GROMACS .gro file of N, CA and C in nm:
model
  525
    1UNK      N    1   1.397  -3.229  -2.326
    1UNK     CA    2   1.373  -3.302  -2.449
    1UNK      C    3   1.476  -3.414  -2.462
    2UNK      N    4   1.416  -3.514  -2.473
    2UNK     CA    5   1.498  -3.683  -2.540
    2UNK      C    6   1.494  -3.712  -2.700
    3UNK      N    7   1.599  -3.755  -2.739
    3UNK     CA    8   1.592  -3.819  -2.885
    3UNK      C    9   1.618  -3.965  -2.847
    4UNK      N   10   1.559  -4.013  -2.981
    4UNK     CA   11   1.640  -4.158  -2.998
    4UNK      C   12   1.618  -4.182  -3.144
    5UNK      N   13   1.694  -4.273  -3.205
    5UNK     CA   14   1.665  -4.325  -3.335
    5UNK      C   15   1.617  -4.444  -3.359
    6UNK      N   16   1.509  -4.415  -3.498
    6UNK     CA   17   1.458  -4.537  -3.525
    6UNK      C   18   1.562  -4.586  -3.631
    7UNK      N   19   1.537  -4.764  -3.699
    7UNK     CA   20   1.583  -4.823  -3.745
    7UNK      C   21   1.603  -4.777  -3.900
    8UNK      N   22   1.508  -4.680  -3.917
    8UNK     CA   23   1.582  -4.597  -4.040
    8UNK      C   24   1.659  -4.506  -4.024
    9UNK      N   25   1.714  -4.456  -3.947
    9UNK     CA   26   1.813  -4.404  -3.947
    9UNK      C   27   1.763  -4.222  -3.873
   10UNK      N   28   1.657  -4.215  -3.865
   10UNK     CA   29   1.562  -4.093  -3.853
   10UNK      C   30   1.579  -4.030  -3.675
   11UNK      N   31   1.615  -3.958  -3.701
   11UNK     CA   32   1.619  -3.871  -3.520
   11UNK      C   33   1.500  -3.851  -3.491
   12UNK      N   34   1.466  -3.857  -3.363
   12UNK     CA   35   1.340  -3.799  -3.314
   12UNK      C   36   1.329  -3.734  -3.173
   13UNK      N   37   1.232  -3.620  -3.186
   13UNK     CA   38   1.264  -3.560  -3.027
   13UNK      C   39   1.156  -3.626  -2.962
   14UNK      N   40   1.155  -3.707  -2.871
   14UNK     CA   41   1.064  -3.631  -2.786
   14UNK      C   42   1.019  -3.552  -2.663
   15UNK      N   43   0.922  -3.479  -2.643
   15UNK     CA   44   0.908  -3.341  -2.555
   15UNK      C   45   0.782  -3.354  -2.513
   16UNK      N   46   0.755  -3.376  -2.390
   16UNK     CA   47   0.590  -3.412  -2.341
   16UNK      C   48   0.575  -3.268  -2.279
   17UNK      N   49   0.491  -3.202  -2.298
   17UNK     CA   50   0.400  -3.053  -2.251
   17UNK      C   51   0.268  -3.076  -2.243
   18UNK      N   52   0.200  -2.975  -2.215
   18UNK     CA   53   0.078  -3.017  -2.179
   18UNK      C   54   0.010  -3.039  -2.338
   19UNK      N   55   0.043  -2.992  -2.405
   19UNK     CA   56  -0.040  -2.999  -2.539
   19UNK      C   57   0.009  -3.135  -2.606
   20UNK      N   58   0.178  -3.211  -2.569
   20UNK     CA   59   0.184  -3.347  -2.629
   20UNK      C   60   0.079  -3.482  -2.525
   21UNK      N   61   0.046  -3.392  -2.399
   21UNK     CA   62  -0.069  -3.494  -2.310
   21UNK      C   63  -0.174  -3.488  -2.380
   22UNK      N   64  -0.227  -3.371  -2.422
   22UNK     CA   65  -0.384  -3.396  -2.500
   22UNK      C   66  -0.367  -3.466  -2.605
   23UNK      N   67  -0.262  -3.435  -2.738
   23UNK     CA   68  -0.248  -3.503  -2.811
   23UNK      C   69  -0.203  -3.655  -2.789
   24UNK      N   70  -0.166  -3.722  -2.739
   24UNK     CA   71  -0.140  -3.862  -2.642
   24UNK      C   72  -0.322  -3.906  -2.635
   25UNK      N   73  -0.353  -3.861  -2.555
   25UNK     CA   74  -0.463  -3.863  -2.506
   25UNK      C   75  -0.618  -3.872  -2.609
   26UNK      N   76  -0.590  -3.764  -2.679
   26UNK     CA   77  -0.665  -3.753  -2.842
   26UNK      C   78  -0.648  -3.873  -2.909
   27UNK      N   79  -0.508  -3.919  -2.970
   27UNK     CA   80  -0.503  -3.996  -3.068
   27UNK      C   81  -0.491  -4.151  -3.004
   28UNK      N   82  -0.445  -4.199  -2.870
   28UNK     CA   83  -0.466  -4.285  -2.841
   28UNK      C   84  -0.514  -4.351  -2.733
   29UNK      N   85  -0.627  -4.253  -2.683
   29UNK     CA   86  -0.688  -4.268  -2.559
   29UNK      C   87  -0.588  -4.289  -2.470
   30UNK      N   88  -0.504  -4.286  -2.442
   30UNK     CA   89  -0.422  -4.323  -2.343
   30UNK      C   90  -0.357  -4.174  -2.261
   31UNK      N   91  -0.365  -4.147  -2.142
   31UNK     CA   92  -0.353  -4.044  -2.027
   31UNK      C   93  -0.195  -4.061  -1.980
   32UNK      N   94  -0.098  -4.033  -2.076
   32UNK     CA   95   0.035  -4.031  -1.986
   32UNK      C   96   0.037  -3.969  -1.852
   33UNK      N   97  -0.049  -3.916  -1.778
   33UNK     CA   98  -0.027  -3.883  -1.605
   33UNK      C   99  -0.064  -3.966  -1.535
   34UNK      N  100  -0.129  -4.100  -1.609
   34UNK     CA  101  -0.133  -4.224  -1.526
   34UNK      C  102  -0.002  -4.268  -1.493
   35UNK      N  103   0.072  -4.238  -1.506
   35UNK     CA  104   0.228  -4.304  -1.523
   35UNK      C  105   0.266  -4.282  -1.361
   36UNK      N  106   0.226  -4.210  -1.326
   36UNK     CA  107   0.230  -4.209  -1.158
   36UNK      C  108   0.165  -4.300  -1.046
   37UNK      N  109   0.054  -4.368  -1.108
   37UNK     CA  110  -0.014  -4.460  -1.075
   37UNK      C  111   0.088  -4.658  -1.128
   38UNK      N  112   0.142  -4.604  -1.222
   38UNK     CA  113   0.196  -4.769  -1.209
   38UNK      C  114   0.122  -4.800  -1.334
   39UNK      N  115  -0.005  -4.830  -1.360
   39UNK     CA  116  -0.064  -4.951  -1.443
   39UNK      C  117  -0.005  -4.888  -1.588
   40UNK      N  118   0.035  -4.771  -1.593
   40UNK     CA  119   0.042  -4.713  -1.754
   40UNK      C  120   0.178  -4.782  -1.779
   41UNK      N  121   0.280  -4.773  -1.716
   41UNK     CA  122   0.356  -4.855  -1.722
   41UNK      C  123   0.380  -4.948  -1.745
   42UNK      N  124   0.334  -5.062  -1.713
   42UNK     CA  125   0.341  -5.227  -1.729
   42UNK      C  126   0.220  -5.246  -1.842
   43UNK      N  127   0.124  -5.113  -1.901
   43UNK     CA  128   0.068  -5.161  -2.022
   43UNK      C  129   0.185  -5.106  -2.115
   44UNK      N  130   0.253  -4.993  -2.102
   44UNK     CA  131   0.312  -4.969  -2.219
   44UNK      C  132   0.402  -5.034  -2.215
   45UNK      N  133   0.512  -5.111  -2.133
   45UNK     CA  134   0.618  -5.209  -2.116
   45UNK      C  135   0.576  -5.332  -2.193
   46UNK      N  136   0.496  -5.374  -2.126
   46UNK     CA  137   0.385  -5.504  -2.243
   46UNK      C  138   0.336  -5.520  -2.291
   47UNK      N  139   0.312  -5.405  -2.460
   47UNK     CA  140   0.259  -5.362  -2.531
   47UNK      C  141   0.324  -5.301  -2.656
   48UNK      N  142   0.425  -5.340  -2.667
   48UNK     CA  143   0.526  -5.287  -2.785
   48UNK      C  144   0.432  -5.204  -2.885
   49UNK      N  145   0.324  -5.232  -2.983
   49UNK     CA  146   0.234  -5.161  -3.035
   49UNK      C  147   0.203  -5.031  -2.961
   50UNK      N  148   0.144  -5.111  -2.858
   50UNK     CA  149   0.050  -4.917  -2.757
   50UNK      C  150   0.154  -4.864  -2.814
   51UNK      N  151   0.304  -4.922  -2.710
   51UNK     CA  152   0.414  -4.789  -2.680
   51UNK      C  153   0.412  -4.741  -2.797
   52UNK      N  154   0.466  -4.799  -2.912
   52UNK     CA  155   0.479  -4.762  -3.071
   52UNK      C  156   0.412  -4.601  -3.048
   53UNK      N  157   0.247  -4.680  -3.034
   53UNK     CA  158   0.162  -4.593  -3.089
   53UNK      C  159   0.147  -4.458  -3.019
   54UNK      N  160   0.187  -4.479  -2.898
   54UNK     CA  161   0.209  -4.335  -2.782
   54UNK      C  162   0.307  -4.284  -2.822
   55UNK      N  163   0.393  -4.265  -2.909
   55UNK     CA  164   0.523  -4.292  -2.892
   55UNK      C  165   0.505  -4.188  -3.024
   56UNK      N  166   0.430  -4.213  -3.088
   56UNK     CA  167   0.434  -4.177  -3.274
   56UNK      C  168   0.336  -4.069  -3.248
   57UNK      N  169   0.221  -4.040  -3.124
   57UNK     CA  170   0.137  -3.915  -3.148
   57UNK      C  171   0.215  -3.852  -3.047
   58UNK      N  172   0.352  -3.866  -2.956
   58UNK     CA  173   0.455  -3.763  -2.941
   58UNK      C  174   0.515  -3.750  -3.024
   59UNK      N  175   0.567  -3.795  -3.086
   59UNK     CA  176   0.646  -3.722  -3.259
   59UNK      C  177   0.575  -3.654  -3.344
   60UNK      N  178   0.422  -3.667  -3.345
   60UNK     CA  179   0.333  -3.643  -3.461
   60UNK      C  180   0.345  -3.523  -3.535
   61UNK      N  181   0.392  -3.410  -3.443
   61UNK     CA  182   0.440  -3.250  -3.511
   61UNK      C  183   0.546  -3.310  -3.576
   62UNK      N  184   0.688  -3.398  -3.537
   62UNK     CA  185   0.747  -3.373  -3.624
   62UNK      C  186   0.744  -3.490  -3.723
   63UNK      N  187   0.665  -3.582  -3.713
   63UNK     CA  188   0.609  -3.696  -3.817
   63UNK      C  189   0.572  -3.594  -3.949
   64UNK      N  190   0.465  -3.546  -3.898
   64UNK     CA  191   0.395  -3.451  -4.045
   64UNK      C  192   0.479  -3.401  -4.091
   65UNK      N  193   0.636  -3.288  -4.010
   65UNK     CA  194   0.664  -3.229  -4.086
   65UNK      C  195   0.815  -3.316  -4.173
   66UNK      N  196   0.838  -3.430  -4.173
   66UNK     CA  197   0.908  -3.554  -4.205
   66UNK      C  198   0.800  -3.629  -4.343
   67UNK      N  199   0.707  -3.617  -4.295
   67UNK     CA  200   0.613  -3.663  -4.385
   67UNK      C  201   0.597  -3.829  -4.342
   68UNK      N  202   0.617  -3.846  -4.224
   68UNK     CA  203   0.637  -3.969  -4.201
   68UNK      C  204   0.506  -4.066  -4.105
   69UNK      N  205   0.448  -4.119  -4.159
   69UNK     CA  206   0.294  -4.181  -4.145
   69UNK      C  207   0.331  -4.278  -4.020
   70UNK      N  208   0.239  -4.299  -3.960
   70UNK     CA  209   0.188  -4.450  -3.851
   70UNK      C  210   0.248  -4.538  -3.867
   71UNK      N  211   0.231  -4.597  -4.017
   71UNK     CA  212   0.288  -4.630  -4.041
   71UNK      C  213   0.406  -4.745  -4.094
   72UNK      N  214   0.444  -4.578  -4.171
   72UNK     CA  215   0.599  -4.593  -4.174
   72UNK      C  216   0.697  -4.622  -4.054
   73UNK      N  217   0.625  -4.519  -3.935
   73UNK     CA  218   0.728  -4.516  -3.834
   73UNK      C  219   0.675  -4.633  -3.761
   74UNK      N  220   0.620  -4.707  -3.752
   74UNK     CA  221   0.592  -4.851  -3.699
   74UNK      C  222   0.686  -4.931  -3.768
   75UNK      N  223   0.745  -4.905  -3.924
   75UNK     CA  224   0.795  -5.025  -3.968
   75UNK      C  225   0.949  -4.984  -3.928
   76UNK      N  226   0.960  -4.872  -3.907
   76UNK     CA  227   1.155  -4.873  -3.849
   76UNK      C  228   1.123  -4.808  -3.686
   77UNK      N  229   1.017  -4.942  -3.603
   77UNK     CA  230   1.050  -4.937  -3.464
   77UNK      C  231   1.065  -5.069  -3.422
   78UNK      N  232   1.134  -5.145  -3.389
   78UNK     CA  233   1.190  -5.263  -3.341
   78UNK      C  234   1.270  -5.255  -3.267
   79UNK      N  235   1.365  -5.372  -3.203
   79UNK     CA  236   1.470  -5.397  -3.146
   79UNK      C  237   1.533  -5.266  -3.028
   80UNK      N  238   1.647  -5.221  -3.102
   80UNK     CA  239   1.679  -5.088  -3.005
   80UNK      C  240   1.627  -5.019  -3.037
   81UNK      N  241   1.555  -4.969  -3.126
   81UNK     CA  242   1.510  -4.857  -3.166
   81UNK      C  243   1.366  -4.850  -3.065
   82UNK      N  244   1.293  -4.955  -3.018
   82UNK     CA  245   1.209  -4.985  -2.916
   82UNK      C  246   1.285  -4.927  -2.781
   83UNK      N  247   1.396  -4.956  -2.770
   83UNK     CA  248   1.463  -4.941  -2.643
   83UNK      C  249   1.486  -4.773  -2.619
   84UNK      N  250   1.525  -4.725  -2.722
   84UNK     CA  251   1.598  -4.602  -2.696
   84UNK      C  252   1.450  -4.484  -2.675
   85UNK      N  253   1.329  -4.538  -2.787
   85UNK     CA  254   1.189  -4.442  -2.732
   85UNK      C  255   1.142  -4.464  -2.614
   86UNK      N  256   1.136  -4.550  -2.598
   86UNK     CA  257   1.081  -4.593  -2.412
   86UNK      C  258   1.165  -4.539  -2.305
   87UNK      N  259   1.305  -4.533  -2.353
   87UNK     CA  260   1.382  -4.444  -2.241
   87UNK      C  261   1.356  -4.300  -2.270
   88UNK      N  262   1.361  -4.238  -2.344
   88UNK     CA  263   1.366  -4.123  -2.447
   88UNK      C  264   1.179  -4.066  -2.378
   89UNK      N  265   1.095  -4.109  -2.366
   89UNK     CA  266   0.977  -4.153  -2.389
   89UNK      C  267   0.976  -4.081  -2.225
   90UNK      N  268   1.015  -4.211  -2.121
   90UNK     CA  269   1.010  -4.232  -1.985
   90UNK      C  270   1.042  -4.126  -1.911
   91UNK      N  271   1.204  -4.059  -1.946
   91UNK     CA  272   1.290  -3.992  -1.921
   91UNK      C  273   1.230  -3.864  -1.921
   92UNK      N  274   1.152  -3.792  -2.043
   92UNK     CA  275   1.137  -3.658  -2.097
   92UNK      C  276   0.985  -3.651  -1.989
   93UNK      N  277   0.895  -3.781  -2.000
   93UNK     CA  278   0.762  -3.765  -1.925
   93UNK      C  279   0.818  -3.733  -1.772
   94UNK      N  280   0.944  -3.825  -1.709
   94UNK     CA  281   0.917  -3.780  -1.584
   94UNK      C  282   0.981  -3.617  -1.538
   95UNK      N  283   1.044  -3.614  -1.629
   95UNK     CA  284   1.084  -3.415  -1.641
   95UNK      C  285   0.972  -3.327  -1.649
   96UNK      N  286   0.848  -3.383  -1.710
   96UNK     CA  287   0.739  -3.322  -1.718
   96UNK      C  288   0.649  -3.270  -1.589
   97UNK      N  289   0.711  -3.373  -1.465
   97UNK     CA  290   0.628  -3.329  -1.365
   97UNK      C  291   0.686  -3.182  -1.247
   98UNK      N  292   0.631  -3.184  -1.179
   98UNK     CA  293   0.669  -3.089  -1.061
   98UNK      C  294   0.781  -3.179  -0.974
   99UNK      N  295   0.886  -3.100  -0.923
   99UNK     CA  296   1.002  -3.149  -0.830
   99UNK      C  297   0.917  -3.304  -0.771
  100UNK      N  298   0.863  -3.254  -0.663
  100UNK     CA  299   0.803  -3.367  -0.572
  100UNK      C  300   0.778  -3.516  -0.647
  101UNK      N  301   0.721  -3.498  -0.741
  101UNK     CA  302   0.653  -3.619  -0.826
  101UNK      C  303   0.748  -3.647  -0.901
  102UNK      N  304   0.809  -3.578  -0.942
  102UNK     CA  305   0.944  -3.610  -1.025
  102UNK      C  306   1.064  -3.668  -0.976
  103UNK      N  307   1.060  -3.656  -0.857
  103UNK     CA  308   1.149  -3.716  -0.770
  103UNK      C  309   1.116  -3.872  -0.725
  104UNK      N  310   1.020  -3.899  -0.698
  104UNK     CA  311   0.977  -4.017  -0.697
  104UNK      C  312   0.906  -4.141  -0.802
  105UNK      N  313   0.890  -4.042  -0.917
  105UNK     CA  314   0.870  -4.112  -1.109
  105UNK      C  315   1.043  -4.157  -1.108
  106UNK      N  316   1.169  -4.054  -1.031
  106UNK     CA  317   1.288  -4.095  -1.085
  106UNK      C  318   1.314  -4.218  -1.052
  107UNK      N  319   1.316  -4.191  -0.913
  107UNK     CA  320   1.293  -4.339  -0.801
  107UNK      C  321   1.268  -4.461  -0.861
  108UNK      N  322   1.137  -4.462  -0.928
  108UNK     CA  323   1.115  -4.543  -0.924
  108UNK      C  324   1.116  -4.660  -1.094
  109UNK      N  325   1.167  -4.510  -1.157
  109UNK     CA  326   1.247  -4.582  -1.300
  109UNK      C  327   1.395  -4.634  -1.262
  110UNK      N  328   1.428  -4.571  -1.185
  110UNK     CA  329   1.581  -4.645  -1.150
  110UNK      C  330   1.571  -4.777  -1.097
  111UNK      N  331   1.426  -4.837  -1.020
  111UNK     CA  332   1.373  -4.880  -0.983
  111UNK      C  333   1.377  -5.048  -1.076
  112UNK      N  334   1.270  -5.004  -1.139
  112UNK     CA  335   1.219  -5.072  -1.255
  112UNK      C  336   1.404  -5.091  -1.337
  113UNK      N  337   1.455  -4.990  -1.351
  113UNK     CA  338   1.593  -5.062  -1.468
  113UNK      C  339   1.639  -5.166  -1.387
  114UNK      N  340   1.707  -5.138  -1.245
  114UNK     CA  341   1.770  -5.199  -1.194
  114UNK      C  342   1.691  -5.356  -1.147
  115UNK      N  343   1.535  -5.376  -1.166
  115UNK     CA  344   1.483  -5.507  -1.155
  115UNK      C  345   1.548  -5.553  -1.308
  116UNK      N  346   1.498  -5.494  -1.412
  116UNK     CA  347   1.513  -5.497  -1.513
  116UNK      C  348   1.622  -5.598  -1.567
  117UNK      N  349   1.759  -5.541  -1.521
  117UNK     CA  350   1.863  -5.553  -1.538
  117UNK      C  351   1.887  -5.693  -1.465
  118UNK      N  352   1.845  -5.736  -1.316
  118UNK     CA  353   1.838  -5.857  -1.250
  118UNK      C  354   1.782  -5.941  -1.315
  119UNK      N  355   1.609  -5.943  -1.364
  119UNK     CA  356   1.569  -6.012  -1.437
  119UNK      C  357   1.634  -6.065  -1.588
  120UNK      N  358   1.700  -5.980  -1.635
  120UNK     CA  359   1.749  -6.061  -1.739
  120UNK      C  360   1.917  -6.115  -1.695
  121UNK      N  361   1.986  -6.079  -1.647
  121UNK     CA  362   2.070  -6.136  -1.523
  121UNK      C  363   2.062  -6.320  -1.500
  122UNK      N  364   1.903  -6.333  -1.473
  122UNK     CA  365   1.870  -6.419  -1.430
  122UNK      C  366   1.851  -6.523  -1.474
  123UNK      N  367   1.804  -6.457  -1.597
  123UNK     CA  368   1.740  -6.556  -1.736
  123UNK      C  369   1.874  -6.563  -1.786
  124UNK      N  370   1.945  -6.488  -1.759
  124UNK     CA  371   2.074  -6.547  -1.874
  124UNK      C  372   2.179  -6.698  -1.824
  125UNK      N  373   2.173  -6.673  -1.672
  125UNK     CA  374   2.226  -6.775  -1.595
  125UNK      C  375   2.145  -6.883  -1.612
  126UNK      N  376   2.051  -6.905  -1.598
  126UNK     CA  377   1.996  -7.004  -1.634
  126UNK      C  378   1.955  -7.097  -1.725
  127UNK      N  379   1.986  -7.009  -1.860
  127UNK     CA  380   2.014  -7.076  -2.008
  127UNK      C  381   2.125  -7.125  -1.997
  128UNK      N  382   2.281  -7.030  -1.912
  128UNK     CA  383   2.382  -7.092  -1.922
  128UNK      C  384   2.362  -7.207  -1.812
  129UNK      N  385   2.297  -7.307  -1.776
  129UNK     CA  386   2.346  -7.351  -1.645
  129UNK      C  387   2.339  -7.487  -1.688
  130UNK      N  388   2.470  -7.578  -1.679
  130UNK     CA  389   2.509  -7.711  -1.691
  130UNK      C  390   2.337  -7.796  -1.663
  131UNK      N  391   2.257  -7.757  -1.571
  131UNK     CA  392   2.143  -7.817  -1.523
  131UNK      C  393   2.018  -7.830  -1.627
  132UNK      N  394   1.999  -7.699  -1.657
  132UNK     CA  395   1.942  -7.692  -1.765
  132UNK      C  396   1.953  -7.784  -1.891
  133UNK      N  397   2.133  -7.806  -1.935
  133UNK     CA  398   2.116  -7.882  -2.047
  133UNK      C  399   2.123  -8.039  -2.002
  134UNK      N  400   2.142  -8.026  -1.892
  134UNK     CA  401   2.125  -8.206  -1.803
  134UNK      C  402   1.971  -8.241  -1.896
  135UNK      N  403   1.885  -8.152  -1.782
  135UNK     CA  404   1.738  -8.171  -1.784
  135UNK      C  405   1.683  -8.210  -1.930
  136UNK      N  406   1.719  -8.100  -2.053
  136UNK     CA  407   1.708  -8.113  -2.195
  136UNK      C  408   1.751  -8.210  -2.258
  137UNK      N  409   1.857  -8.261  -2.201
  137UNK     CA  410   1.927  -8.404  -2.275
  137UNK      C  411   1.834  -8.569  -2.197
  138UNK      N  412   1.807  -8.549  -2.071
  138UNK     CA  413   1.703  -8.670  -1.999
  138UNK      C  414   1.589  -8.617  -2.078
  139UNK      N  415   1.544  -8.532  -2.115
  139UNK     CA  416   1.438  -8.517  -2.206
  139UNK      C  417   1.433  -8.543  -2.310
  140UNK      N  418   1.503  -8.525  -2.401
  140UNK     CA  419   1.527  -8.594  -2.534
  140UNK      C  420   1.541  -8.758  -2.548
  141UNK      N  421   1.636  -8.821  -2.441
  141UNK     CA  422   1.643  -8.947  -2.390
  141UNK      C  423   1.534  -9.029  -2.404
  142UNK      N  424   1.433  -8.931  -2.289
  142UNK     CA  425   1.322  -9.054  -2.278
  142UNK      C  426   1.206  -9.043  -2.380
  143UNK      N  427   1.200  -8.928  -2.507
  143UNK     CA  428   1.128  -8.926  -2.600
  143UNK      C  429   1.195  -9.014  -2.707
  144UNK      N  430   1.304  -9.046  -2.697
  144UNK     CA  431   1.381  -9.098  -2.810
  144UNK      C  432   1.346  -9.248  -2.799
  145UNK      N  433   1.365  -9.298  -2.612
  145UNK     CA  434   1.309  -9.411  -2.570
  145UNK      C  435   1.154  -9.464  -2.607
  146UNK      N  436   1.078  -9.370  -2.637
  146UNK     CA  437   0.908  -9.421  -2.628
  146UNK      C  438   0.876  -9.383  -2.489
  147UNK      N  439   0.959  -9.346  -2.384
  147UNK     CA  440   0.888  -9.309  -2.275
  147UNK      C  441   0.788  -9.170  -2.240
  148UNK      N  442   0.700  -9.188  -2.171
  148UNK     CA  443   0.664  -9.023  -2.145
  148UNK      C  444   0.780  -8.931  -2.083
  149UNK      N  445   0.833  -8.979  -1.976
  149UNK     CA  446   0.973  -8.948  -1.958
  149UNK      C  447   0.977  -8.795  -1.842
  150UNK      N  448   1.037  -8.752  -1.822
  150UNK     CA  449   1.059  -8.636  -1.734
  150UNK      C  450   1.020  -8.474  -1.832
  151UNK      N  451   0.968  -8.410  -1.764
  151UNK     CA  452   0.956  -8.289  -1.855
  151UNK      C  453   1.072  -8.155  -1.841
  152UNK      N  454   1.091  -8.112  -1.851
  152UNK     CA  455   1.166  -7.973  -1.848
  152UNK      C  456   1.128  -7.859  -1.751
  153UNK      N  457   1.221  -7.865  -1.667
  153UNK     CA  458   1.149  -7.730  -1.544
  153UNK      C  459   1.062  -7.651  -1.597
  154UNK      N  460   0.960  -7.592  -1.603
  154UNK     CA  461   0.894  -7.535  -1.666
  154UNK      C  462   0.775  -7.532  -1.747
  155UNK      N  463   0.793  -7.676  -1.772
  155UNK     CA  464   0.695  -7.766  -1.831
  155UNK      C  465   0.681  -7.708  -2.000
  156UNK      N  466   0.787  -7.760  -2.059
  156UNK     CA  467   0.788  -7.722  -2.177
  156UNK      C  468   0.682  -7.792  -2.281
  157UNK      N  469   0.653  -7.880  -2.222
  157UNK     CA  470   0.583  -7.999  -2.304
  157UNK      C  471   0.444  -8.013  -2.203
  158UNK      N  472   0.306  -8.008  -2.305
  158UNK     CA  473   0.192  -8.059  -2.180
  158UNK      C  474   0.169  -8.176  -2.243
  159UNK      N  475   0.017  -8.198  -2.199
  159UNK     CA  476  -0.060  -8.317  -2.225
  159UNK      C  477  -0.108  -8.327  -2.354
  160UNK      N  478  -0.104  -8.430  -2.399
  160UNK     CA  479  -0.193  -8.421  -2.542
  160UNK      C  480  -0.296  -8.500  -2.516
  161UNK      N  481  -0.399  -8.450  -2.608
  161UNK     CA  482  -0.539  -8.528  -2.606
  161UNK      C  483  -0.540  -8.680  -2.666
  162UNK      N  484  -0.630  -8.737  -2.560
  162UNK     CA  485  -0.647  -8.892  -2.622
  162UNK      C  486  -0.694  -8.889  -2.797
  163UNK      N  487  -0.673  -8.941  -2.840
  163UNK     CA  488  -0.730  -8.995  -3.015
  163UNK      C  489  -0.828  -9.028  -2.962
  164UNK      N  490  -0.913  -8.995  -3.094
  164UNK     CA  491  -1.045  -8.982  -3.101
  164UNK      C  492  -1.099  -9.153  -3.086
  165UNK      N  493  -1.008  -9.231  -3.151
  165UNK     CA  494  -1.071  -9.391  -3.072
  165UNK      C  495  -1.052  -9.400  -2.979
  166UNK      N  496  -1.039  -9.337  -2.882
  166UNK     CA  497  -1.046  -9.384  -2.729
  166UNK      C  498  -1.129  -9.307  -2.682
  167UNK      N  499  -1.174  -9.164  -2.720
  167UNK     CA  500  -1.265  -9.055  -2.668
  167UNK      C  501  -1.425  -9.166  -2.666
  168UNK      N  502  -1.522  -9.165  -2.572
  168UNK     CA  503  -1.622  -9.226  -2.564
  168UNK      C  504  -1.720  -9.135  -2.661
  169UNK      N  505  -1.815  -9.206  -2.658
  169UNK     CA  506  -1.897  -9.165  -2.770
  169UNK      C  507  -2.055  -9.103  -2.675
  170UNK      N  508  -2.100  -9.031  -2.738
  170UNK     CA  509  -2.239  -9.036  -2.655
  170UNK      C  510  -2.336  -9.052  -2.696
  171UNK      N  511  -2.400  -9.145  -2.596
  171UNK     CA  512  -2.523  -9.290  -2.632
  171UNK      C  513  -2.586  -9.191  -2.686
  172UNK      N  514  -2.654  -9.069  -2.703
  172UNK     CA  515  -2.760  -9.047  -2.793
  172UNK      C  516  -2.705  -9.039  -2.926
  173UNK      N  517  -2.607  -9.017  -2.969
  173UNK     CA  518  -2.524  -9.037  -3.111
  173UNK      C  519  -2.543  -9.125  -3.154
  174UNK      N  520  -2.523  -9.248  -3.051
  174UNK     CA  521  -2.483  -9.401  -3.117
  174UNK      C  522  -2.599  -9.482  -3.155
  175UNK      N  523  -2.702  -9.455  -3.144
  175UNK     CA  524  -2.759  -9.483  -3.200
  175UNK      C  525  -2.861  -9.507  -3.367
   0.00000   0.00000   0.00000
């Protein structure tokens, strides 16, 4: 069993058994033994809601006996409190399996942190990087100029549509 706390201040266990899979499964169609397969993962990673919501019919015994609704517990899950159920969440599901499978669910969450951890690594260097604010300042430059000008790695800025006086008209209209 994992705890973590939400943003009200509220402990929570959670404990995946076979009866928190049906209930998972019951209340939000969703099959936590896909989690061995990969795709359950990268939906509940990119899905802050789902997870929420997987997340709240594993608490749900002790939601009711809290008295604490959908919710409520949706409105004190944010920020870390997101962070600490998804580990809490991750952690207790891959305890749930047999040695073999469990050994390689570990694998491959250590896996996933340690990209995890690179990826934002990555992104952080690159906000800090002298280049970046080069690029942002020749960008500002040549909008300040009237020019179209250089865009931002990334392409922060697209195309805008011609005005409608220049859009052609069509001959059966114009008449």
């Amino acid at each position: 069993m994992k705890t973590f706390v939400d943003n009200a201040g509220r402990t929570w266990t959670v404990s995946i058994n076979v009866d928190t899979v049906k209930r998972v499964r019951s209340l939000t169609e969703v099959n936590l033994l896909e989690i061995i397969e990969g795709k359950l993962l990268n939906n509940l990673i990119g899905d802050p809601v789902l997870l929420c919501d997987v997340i709240y019919a594993v608490c749900k015994p002790e939601a009711d006996t809290k008295n604490v609704s959908d919710v409520d517990f949706g409105r004190a899950m944010a920020g870390d409190a997101i962070d600490g159920a998804t580990t809490a969440l991750l952690e207790d599901l891959v305890d749930f399996f047999p040695q073999g499978r469990r050994r390689v669910l570990s694998k491959a969450l250590a896996k996933l942190r340690k990209f995890e951890t690179a990826a934002l690594q990555t992104v952080e260097t690159r906000l800090e990087s002298p280049e970046l604010e080069r690029q942002m300042q020749a960008a500002l430059a040549e909008l300040e100029s009237g020019g179209g000008g250089p865009t931002l790695h990334g392409s922060l800025s697209g195309s805008v549509p011609e005005s409608s006086a220049s859009t052609p008209v069509d001959s059966r209209s114009a008449n």
